[in-house]
Amino acid sequence: MTNVTVWYDGACPLCVREIGFLRRLDRRGRLVFVDVAPPDAAPSCPIDRGELLARFHAQEAGNPVVSGAAAFATVYRQIPALAPLGYLLAIPPIRWLADRAYRQFLKIRPRLQRWAS
């Protein structure tokens, strides 16, 4: 069984909803969620806390930490209902397009967070 660690911003209403959705779908228990929002959070990750809060990150056991579309692909592949999307996002040109779209989403995320809270 492969475990994937997912770092997320627990102070972000959008992130909390997404993580709740993933938790419900993770019936195999392959995802480990780490909230890095508390200032005293001590994530077991080689990435700076500010960077973890700014962008979606995940790490499959034994592999490097990935972010953005690559992180979503890693996470989605662990959930049978989302696995096809995860494999699709693993294709380099599709991942590149998805990552560009994700970067655009990150620009409007603060406004969306205000609406979601």
Short mmCIF file of N, CA, C and O in Angstrom, two decimals:
data_model
loop_
_atom_site.label_atom_id
_atom_site.label_comp_id
_atom_site.label_asym_id
_atom_site.label_seq_id
_atom_site.Cartn_x
_atom_site.Cartn_y
_atom_site.Cartn_z
N MET A 1 0.84 -1.18 0.00
CA MET A 1 0.00 0.00 0.00
C MET A 1 0.89 1.24 0.00
O MET A 1 1.78 1.39 0.81
N THR A 2 0.62 2.14 -0.92
CA THR A 2 1.38 3.38 -1.04
C THR A 2 0.68 4.48 -0.26
O THR A 2 -0.53 4.66 -0.38
N ASN A 3 1.42 5.19 0.55
CA ASN A 3 0.88 6.35 1.24
C ASN A 3 1.36 7.61 0.56
O ASN A 3 2.51 7.69 0.12
N VAL A 4 0.49 8.59 0.50
CA VAL A 4 0.82 9.89 -0.05
C VAL A 4 0.53 10.92 1.03
O VAL A 4 -0.57 10.97 1.57
N THR A 5 1.53 11.74 1.34
CA THR A 5 1.35 12.83 2.29
C THR A 5 0.90 14.06 1.52
O THR A 5 1.48 14.38 0.48
N VAL A 6 -0.13 14.70 2.04
CA VAL A 6 -0.69 15.90 1.41
C VAL A 6 -0.61 17.03 2.42
O VAL A 6 -1.16 16.93 3.51
N TRP A 7 0.10 18.10 2.07
CA TRP A 7 0.18 19.27 2.92
C TRP A 7 -0.84 20.27 2.42
O TRP A 7 -0.95 20.52 1.22
N TYR A 8 -1.61 20.87 3.36
CA TYR A 8 -2.66 21.80 2.94
C TYR A 8 -2.80 22.95 3.94
O TYR A 8 -2.36 22.85 5.08
N ASP A 9 -3.43 24.02 3.49
CA ASP A 9 -3.68 25.20 4.29
C ASP A 9 -5.03 25.07 4.97
O ASP A 9 -6.07 25.29 4.37
N GLY A 10 -5.01 24.67 6.24
CA GLY A 10 -6.25 24.47 6.99
C GLY A 10 -6.98 25.76 7.32
O GLY A 10 -8.11 25.72 7.80
N ALA A 11 -6.38 26.92 7.05
CA ALA A 11 -7.04 28.19 7.26
C ALA A 11 -7.75 28.67 5.99
O ALA A 11 -8.42 29.70 6.00
N CYS A 12 -7.61 27.94 4.92
CA CYS A 12 -8.22 28.29 3.63
C CYS A 12 -9.52 27.51 3.47
O CYS A 12 -9.49 26.28 3.38
N PRO A 13 -10.67 28.19 3.42
CA PRO A 13 -11.95 27.47 3.29
C PRO A 13 -12.03 26.61 2.03
O PRO A 13 -12.59 25.51 2.07
N LEU A 14 -11.45 27.08 0.94
CA LEU A 14 -11.46 26.28 -0.30
C LEU A 14 -10.63 25.01 -0.13
O LEU A 14 -11.04 23.93 -0.55
N CYS A 15 -9.47 25.16 0.50
CA CYS A 15 -8.59 24.01 0.72
C CYS A 15 -9.25 22.99 1.65
O CYS A 15 -9.19 21.79 1.39
N VAL A 16 -9.89 23.48 2.69
CA VAL A 16 -10.56 22.59 3.65
C VAL A 16 -11.66 21.80 2.95
O VAL A 16 -11.83 20.60 3.20
N ARG A 17 -12.39 22.45 2.06
CA ARG A 17 -13.45 21.74 1.31
C ARG A 17 -12.84 20.67 0.39
O ARG A 17 -13.36 19.56 0.31
N GLU A 18 -11.78 21.03 -0.29
CA GLU A 18 -11.12 20.07 -1.19
C GLU A 18 -10.59 18.88 -0.39
O GLU A 18 -10.75 17.73 -0.79
N ILE A 19 -9.97 19.14 0.74
CA ILE A 19 -9.42 18.07 1.57
C ILE A 19 -10.55 17.20 2.12
O ILE A 19 -10.43 15.98 2.15
N GLY A 20 -11.65 17.81 2.51
CA GLY A 20 -12.82 17.04 2.97
C GLY A 20 -13.33 16.11 1.89
O GLY A 20 -13.67 14.95 2.15
N PHE A 21 -13.38 16.61 0.66
CA PHE A 21 -13.80 15.80 -0.49
C PHE A 21 -12.85 14.62 -0.68
O PHE A 21 -13.29 13.48 -0.84
N LEU A 22 -11.54 14.90 -0.62
CA LEU A 22 -10.55 13.84 -0.80
C LEU A 22 -10.62 12.82 0.33
O LEU A 22 -10.50 11.62 0.10
N ARG A 23 -10.82 13.28 1.55
CA ARG A 23 -10.94 12.36 2.70
C ARG A 23 -12.10 11.39 2.50
O ARG A 23 -11.99 10.21 2.79
N ARG A 24 -13.24 11.94 2.05
CA ARG A 24 -14.42 11.08 1.84
C ARG A 24 -14.17 10.03 0.76
O ARG A 24 -14.66 8.90 0.87
N LEU A 25 -13.43 10.39 -0.27
CA LEU A 25 -13.16 9.45 -1.36
C LEU A 25 -12.03 8.47 -1.06
O LEU A 25 -11.92 7.44 -1.71
N ASP A 26 -11.19 8.79 -0.09
CA ASP A 26 -10.02 7.96 0.24
C ASP A 26 -10.43 6.78 1.13
O ASP A 26 -10.01 6.67 2.27
N ARG A 27 -11.20 5.88 0.58
CA ARG A 27 -11.68 4.73 1.35
C ARG A 27 -10.59 3.71 1.64
O ARG A 27 -10.74 2.87 2.52
N ARG A 28 -9.50 3.77 0.91
CA ARG A 28 -8.38 2.84 1.12
C ARG A 28 -7.38 3.36 2.15
O ARG A 28 -6.44 2.66 2.51
N GLY A 29 -7.57 4.60 2.59
CA GLY A 29 -6.68 5.17 3.59
C GLY A 29 -5.26 5.40 3.10
O GLY A 29 -4.32 5.27 3.87
N ARG A 30 -5.11 5.78 1.86
CA ARG A 30 -3.77 5.97 1.30
C ARG A 30 -3.23 7.38 1.46
O ARG A 30 -2.06 7.63 1.22
N LEU A 31 -4.11 8.32 1.83
CA LEU A 31 -3.69 9.71 1.93
C LEU A 31 -3.52 10.12 3.39
O LEU A 31 -4.35 9.81 4.24
N VAL A 32 -2.42 10.82 3.66
CA VAL A 32 -2.13 11.34 4.99
C VAL A 32 -2.15 12.86 4.84
O VAL A 32 -1.36 13.42 4.07
N PHE A 33 -3.04 13.53 5.57
CA PHE A 33 -3.21 14.97 5.44
C PHE A 33 -2.52 15.69 6.59
O PHE A 33 -2.70 15.34 7.75
N VAL A 34 -1.75 16.74 6.24
CA VAL A 34 -1.03 17.53 7.23
C VAL A 34 -1.42 19.00 7.05
O VAL A 34 -1.14 19.60 6.01
N ASP A 35 -2.07 19.55 8.07
CA ASP A 35 -2.47 20.95 8.07
C ASP A 35 -1.26 21.79 8.47
O ASP A 35 -0.74 21.64 9.58
N VAL A 36 -0.81 22.67 7.60
CA VAL A 36 0.36 23.50 7.89
C VAL A 36 -0.02 24.94 8.24
O VAL A 36 0.85 25.79 8.35
N ALA A 37 -1.32 25.20 8.44
CA ALA A 37 -1.76 26.56 8.77
C ALA A 37 -1.32 27.04 10.15
O ALA A 37 -0.91 28.19 10.28
N PRO A 38 -1.39 26.19 11.19
CA PRO A 38 -0.97 26.70 12.51
C PRO A 38 0.50 27.13 12.48
O PRO A 38 1.35 26.42 11.92
N PRO A 39 0.80 28.30 13.06
CA PRO A 39 2.19 28.77 13.06
C PRO A 39 3.18 27.79 13.69
O PRO A 39 4.34 27.76 13.33
N ASP A 40 2.69 26.97 14.63
CA ASP A 40 3.59 26.01 15.28
C ASP A 40 3.59 24.65 14.59
O ASP A 40 4.15 23.70 15.11
N ALA A 41 2.97 24.59 13.42
CA ALA A 41 2.95 23.32 12.67
C ALA A 41 4.38 22.92 12.35
O ALA A 41 5.18 23.74 11.91
N ALA A 42 4.68 21.68 12.59
CA ALA A 42 6.02 21.18 12.31
C ALA A 42 5.91 20.06 11.27
O ALA A 42 6.03 18.89 11.59
N PRO A 43 5.64 20.43 10.02
CA PRO A 43 5.48 19.39 9.01
C PRO A 43 6.78 18.64 8.76
O PRO A 43 7.85 19.21 8.81
N SER A 44 6.64 17.38 8.53
CA SER A 44 7.81 16.56 8.20
C SER A 44 8.05 16.66 6.70
O SER A 44 7.87 15.71 5.96
N CYS A 45 8.46 17.84 6.29
CA CYS A 45 8.66 18.10 4.87
C CYS A 45 9.87 19.00 4.69
O CYS A 45 10.08 19.93 5.49
N PRO A 46 10.64 18.76 3.66
CA PRO A 46 11.82 19.59 3.42
C PRO A 46 11.50 20.94 2.78
O PRO A 46 12.39 21.68 2.42
N ILE A 47 10.22 21.27 2.67
CA ILE A 47 9.79 22.50 2.01
C ILE A 47 9.41 23.55 3.05
O ILE A 47 8.82 23.23 4.06
N ASP A 48 9.71 24.78 2.78
CA ASP A 48 9.38 25.90 3.65
C ASP A 48 7.86 26.00 3.87
O ASP A 48 7.08 25.79 2.94
N ARG A 49 7.44 26.30 5.10
CA ARG A 49 6.03 26.38 5.44
C ARG A 49 5.29 27.40 4.56
O ARG A 49 4.17 27.16 4.12
N GLY A 50 5.91 28.54 4.27
CA GLY A 50 5.30 29.54 3.41
C GLY A 50 4.99 29.00 2.03
O GLY A 50 3.94 29.28 1.45
N GLU A 51 5.91 28.22 1.51
CA GLU A 51 5.70 27.60 0.20
C GLU A 51 4.57 26.56 0.26
O GLU A 51 3.76 26.45 -0.65
N LEU A 52 4.53 25.81 1.37
CA LEU A 52 3.46 24.82 1.54
C LEU A 52 2.09 25.48 1.59
O LEU A 52 1.11 24.94 1.09
N LEU A 53 2.02 26.67 2.20
CA LEU A 53 0.75 27.38 2.30
C LEU A 53 0.34 28.02 0.97
O LEU A 53 -0.84 28.23 0.73
N ALA A 54 1.30 28.30 0.13
CA ALA A 54 1.02 29.01 -1.12
C ALA A 54 0.56 28.11 -2.26
O ALA A 54 -0.08 28.58 -3.20
N ARG A 55 0.84 26.83 -2.16
CA ARG A 55 0.61 25.93 -3.30
C ARG A 55 0.38 24.52 -2.79
O ARG A 55 0.91 24.13 -1.75
N PHE A 56 -0.40 23.74 -3.51
CA PHE A 56 -0.72 22.36 -3.14
C PHE A 56 0.51 21.47 -3.32
O PHE A 56 1.13 21.47 -4.39
N HIS A 57 0.89 20.72 -2.27
CA HIS A 57 2.06 19.83 -2.31
C HIS A 57 1.67 18.43 -1.85
O HIS A 57 0.83 18.27 -0.96
N ALA A 58 2.33 17.44 -2.42
CA ALA A 58 2.12 16.05 -2.01
C ALA A 58 3.42 15.28 -2.23
O ALA A 58 4.29 15.70 -3.00
N GLN A 59 3.51 14.16 -1.52
CA GLN A 59 4.69 13.31 -1.67
C GLN A 59 4.29 11.86 -1.52
O GLN A 59 3.79 11.45 -0.47
N GLU A 60 4.51 11.10 -2.56
CA GLU A 60 4.31 9.65 -2.50
C GLU A 60 5.53 9.06 -1.81
O GLU A 60 6.66 9.48 -2.06
N ALA A 61 5.29 8.10 -0.92
CA ALA A 61 6.38 7.49 -0.16
C ALA A 61 7.53 7.11 -1.09
O ALA A 61 7.33 6.46 -2.11
N GLY A 62 8.73 7.55 -0.72
CA GLY A 62 9.93 7.21 -1.48
C GLY A 62 10.18 8.08 -2.70
O GLY A 62 11.15 7.86 -3.42
N ASN A 63 9.34 9.06 -2.95
CA ASN A 63 9.49 9.94 -4.11
C ASN A 63 9.66 11.38 -3.65
O ASN A 63 9.36 11.71 -2.51
N PRO A 64 10.11 12.25 -4.56
CA PRO A 64 10.26 13.66 -4.17
C PRO A 64 8.90 14.34 -3.96
O PRO A 64 7.88 13.87 -4.45
N VAL A 65 8.93 15.46 -3.25
CA VAL A 65 7.74 16.28 -3.07
C VAL A 65 7.41 16.93 -4.42
O VAL A 65 8.31 17.40 -5.12
N VAL A 66 6.12 16.93 -4.77
CA VAL A 66 5.67 17.57 -6.00
C VAL A 66 4.61 18.60 -5.64
O VAL A 66 3.99 18.53 -4.58
N SER A 67 4.39 19.55 -6.54
CA SER A 67 3.39 20.59 -6.26
C SER A 67 2.54 20.83 -7.50
O SER A 67 2.84 20.35 -8.59
N GLY A 68 1.48 21.61 -7.29
CA GLY A 68 0.61 21.97 -8.40
C GLY A 68 -0.06 20.77 -9.04
O GLY A 68 -0.50 19.84 -8.35
N ALA A 69 -0.13 20.78 -10.36
CA ALA A 69 -0.81 19.71 -11.10
C ALA A 69 -0.18 18.35 -10.84
O ALA A 69 -0.88 17.34 -10.77
N ALA A 70 1.13 18.31 -10.68
CA ALA A 70 1.79 17.03 -10.39
C ALA A 70 1.33 16.47 -9.05
O ALA A 70 1.16 15.26 -8.88
N ALA A 71 1.11 17.36 -8.07
CA ALA A 71 0.62 16.92 -6.76
C ALA A 71 -0.81 16.40 -6.87
O ALA A 71 -1.15 15.36 -6.29
N PHE A 72 -1.65 17.11 -7.61
CA PHE A 72 -3.02 16.63 -7.81
C PHE A 72 -3.01 15.27 -8.50
O PHE A 72 -3.77 14.37 -8.12
N ALA A 73 -2.15 15.10 -9.51
CA ALA A 73 -2.05 13.81 -10.21
C ALA A 73 -1.66 12.71 -9.23
O ALA A 73 -2.25 11.62 -9.25
N THR A 74 -0.69 12.96 -8.38
CA THR A 74 -0.23 11.98 -7.40
C THR A 74 -1.36 11.59 -6.46
O THR A 74 -1.57 10.40 -6.18
N VAL A 75 -2.08 12.58 -5.97
CA VAL A 75 -3.19 12.32 -5.04
C VAL A 75 -4.33 11.59 -5.73
O VAL A 75 -4.85 10.59 -5.22
N TYR A 76 -4.73 12.08 -6.89
CA TYR A 76 -5.88 11.49 -7.59
C TYR A 76 -5.64 10.03 -7.95
O TYR A 76 -6.56 9.23 -7.95
N ARG A 77 -4.40 9.67 -8.26
CA ARG A 77 -4.11 8.27 -8.62
C ARG A 77 -4.36 7.31 -7.47
O ARG A 77 -4.52 6.11 -7.68
N GLN A 78 -4.41 7.80 -6.25
CA GLN A 78 -4.64 6.95 -5.08
C GLN A 78 -6.12 6.66 -4.84
O GLN A 78 -6.46 5.80 -4.04
N ILE A 79 -6.99 7.39 -5.51
CA ILE A 79 -8.44 7.27 -5.32
C ILE A 79 -9.07 6.69 -6.58
O ILE A 79 -9.02 7.34 -7.63
N PRO A 80 -9.64 5.49 -6.50
CA PRO A 80 -10.16 4.85 -7.71
C PRO A 80 -11.06 5.74 -8.57
O PRO A 80 -10.91 5.76 -9.79
N ALA A 81 -11.95 6.50 -7.96
CA ALA A 81 -12.87 7.34 -8.73
C ALA A 81 -12.15 8.47 -9.47
O ALA A 81 -12.63 8.94 -10.50
N LEU A 82 -11.00 8.89 -8.96
CA LEU A 82 -10.25 9.99 -9.57
C LEU A 82 -9.00 9.53 -10.32
O LEU A 82 -8.32 10.33 -10.95
N ALA A 83 -8.69 8.24 -10.23
CA ALA A 83 -7.46 7.71 -10.84
C ALA A 83 -7.33 8.04 -12.33
O ALA A 83 -6.24 8.44 -12.76
N PRO A 84 -8.41 7.92 -13.13
CA PRO A 84 -8.23 8.27 -14.55
C PRO A 84 -7.77 9.72 -14.74
O PRO A 84 -6.90 9.99 -15.57
N LEU A 85 -8.31 10.63 -13.95
CA LEU A 85 -7.87 12.03 -14.02
C LEU A 85 -6.41 12.15 -13.57
O LEU A 85 -5.63 12.90 -14.16
N GLY A 86 -6.04 11.39 -12.56
CA GLY A 86 -4.65 11.40 -12.09
C GLY A 86 -3.68 10.93 -13.16
O GLY A 86 -2.61 11.52 -13.33
N TYR A 87 -4.05 9.89 -13.88
CA TYR A 87 -3.17 9.40 -14.95
C TYR A 87 -3.14 10.38 -16.12
O TYR A 87 -2.09 10.57 -16.75
N LEU A 88 -4.27 11.02 -16.39
CA LEU A 88 -4.32 12.03 -17.45
C LEU A 88 -3.41 13.21 -17.10
O LEU A 88 -2.65 13.69 -17.94
N LEU A 89 -3.47 13.65 -15.84
CA LEU A 89 -2.63 14.77 -15.41
C LEU A 89 -1.14 14.41 -15.39
O LEU A 89 -0.30 15.31 -15.35
N ALA A 90 -0.81 13.14 -15.41
CA ALA A 90 0.59 12.72 -15.42
C ALA A 90 1.22 12.85 -16.81
O ALA A 90 2.45 12.82 -16.94
N ILE A 91 0.40 13.03 -17.83
CA ILE A 91 0.93 13.20 -19.20
C ILE A 91 1.51 14.61 -19.30
O ILE A 91 0.80 15.59 -19.05
N PRO A 92 2.80 14.72 -19.64
CA PRO A 92 3.48 16.02 -19.57
C PRO A 92 2.75 17.21 -20.21
O PRO A 92 2.60 18.24 -19.55
N PRO A 93 2.25 17.13 -21.45
CA PRO A 93 1.59 18.32 -22.00
C PRO A 93 0.30 18.69 -21.25
O PRO A 93 0.00 19.87 -21.06
N ILE A 94 -0.40 17.69 -20.78
CA ILE A 94 -1.64 17.95 -20.03
C ILE A 94 -1.30 18.51 -18.66
O ILE A 94 -1.93 19.46 -18.18
N ARG A 95 -0.29 17.95 -18.03
CA ARG A 95 0.15 18.47 -16.73
C ARG A 95 0.61 19.92 -16.86
O ARG A 95 0.31 20.77 -16.02
N TRP A 96 1.32 20.24 -17.93
CA TRP A 96 1.79 21.61 -18.17
C TRP A 96 0.59 22.57 -18.27
O TRP A 96 0.59 23.62 -17.63
N LEU A 97 -0.42 22.20 -19.06
CA LEU A 97 -1.62 23.03 -19.20
C LEU A 97 -2.36 23.17 -17.87
O LEU A 97 -2.80 24.27 -17.49
N ALA A 98 -2.49 22.05 -17.16
CA ALA A 98 -3.18 22.08 -15.87
C ALA A 98 -2.42 22.93 -14.87
O ALA A 98 -3.03 23.67 -14.08
N ASP A 99 -1.10 22.89 -14.91
CA ASP A 99 -0.31 23.69 -13.98
C ASP A 99 -0.46 25.18 -14.29
O ASP A 99 -0.54 26.00 -13.39
N ARG A 100 -0.52 25.52 -15.55
CA ARG A 100 -0.75 26.93 -15.94
C ARG A 100 -2.10 27.39 -15.43
O ARG A 100 -2.23 28.49 -14.89
N ALA A 101 -3.13 26.56 -15.60
CA ALA A 101 -4.47 26.90 -15.10
C ALA A 101 -4.45 27.03 -13.58
O ALA A 101 -5.08 27.95 -13.02
N TYR A 102 -3.73 26.15 -12.90
CA TYR A 102 -3.64 26.20 -11.44
C TYR A 102 -2.97 27.50 -10.99
O TYR A 102 -3.40 28.13 -10.04
N ARG A 103 -1.92 27.91 -11.68
CA ARG A 103 -1.25 29.17 -11.33
C ARG A 103 -2.20 30.36 -11.49
O ARG A 103 -2.17 31.29 -10.69
N GLN A 104 -3.06 30.32 -12.51
CA GLN A 104 -4.06 31.38 -12.67
C GLN A 104 -5.07 31.35 -11.53
O GLN A 104 -5.48 32.38 -11.01
N PHE A 105 -5.49 30.14 -11.14
CA PHE A 105 -6.41 29.99 -10.01
C PHE A 105 -5.79 30.58 -8.75
O PHE A 105 -6.48 31.25 -7.97
N LEU A 106 -4.51 30.34 -8.52
CA LEU A 106 -3.84 30.84 -7.32
C LEU A 106 -3.89 32.37 -7.24
O LEU A 106 -3.91 32.93 -6.14
N LYS A 107 -3.93 33.04 -8.38
CA LYS A 107 -4.00 34.50 -8.40
C LYS A 107 -5.34 34.99 -7.87
O LYS A 107 -5.40 36.06 -7.26
N ILE A 108 -6.41 34.25 -8.11
CA ILE A 108 -7.74 34.68 -7.65
C ILE A 108 -8.18 33.97 -6.36
O ILE A 108 -9.24 34.27 -5.82
N ARG A 109 -7.37 33.05 -5.89
CA ARG A 109 -7.72 32.29 -4.68
C ARG A 109 -8.05 33.18 -3.48
O ARG A 109 -9.04 32.91 -2.79
N PRO A 110 -7.30 34.26 -3.21
CA PRO A 110 -7.66 35.08 -2.05
C PRO A 110 -9.09 35.63 -2.12
O PRO A 110 -9.81 35.66 -1.14
N ARG A 111 -9.51 36.07 -3.31
CA ARG A 111 -10.89 36.57 -3.46
C ARG A 111 -11.90 35.45 -3.26
O ARG A 111 -12.92 35.63 -2.61
N LEU A 112 -11.61 34.29 -3.80
CA LEU A 112 -12.50 33.14 -3.65
C LEU A 112 -12.59 32.71 -2.19
O LEU A 112 -13.65 32.30 -1.73
N GLN A 113 -11.49 32.80 -1.47
CA GLN A 113 -11.48 32.45 -0.05
C GLN A 113 -12.43 33.34 0.74
O GLN A 113 -13.14 32.87 1.63
N ARG A 114 -12.44 34.63 0.42
CA ARG A 114 -13.33 35.55 1.12
C ARG A 114 -14.79 35.16 0.87
O ARG A 114 -15.61 35.23 1.76
N TRP A 115 -15.12 34.76 -0.35
CA TRP A 115 -16.49 34.37 -0.69
C TRP A 115 -16.87 33.06 -0.02
O TRP A 115 -18.00 32.84 0.36
N ALA A 116 -15.91 32.17 0.11
CA ALA A 116 -16.18 30.83 0.67
C ALA A 116 -16.29 30.82 2.19
O ALA A 116 -16.83 29.89 2.77
N SER A 117 -15.75 31.86 2.84
CA SER A 117 -15.77 31.83 4.31
C SER A 117 -17.04 32.42 4.88
O SER A 117 -17.90 32.88 4.29
#
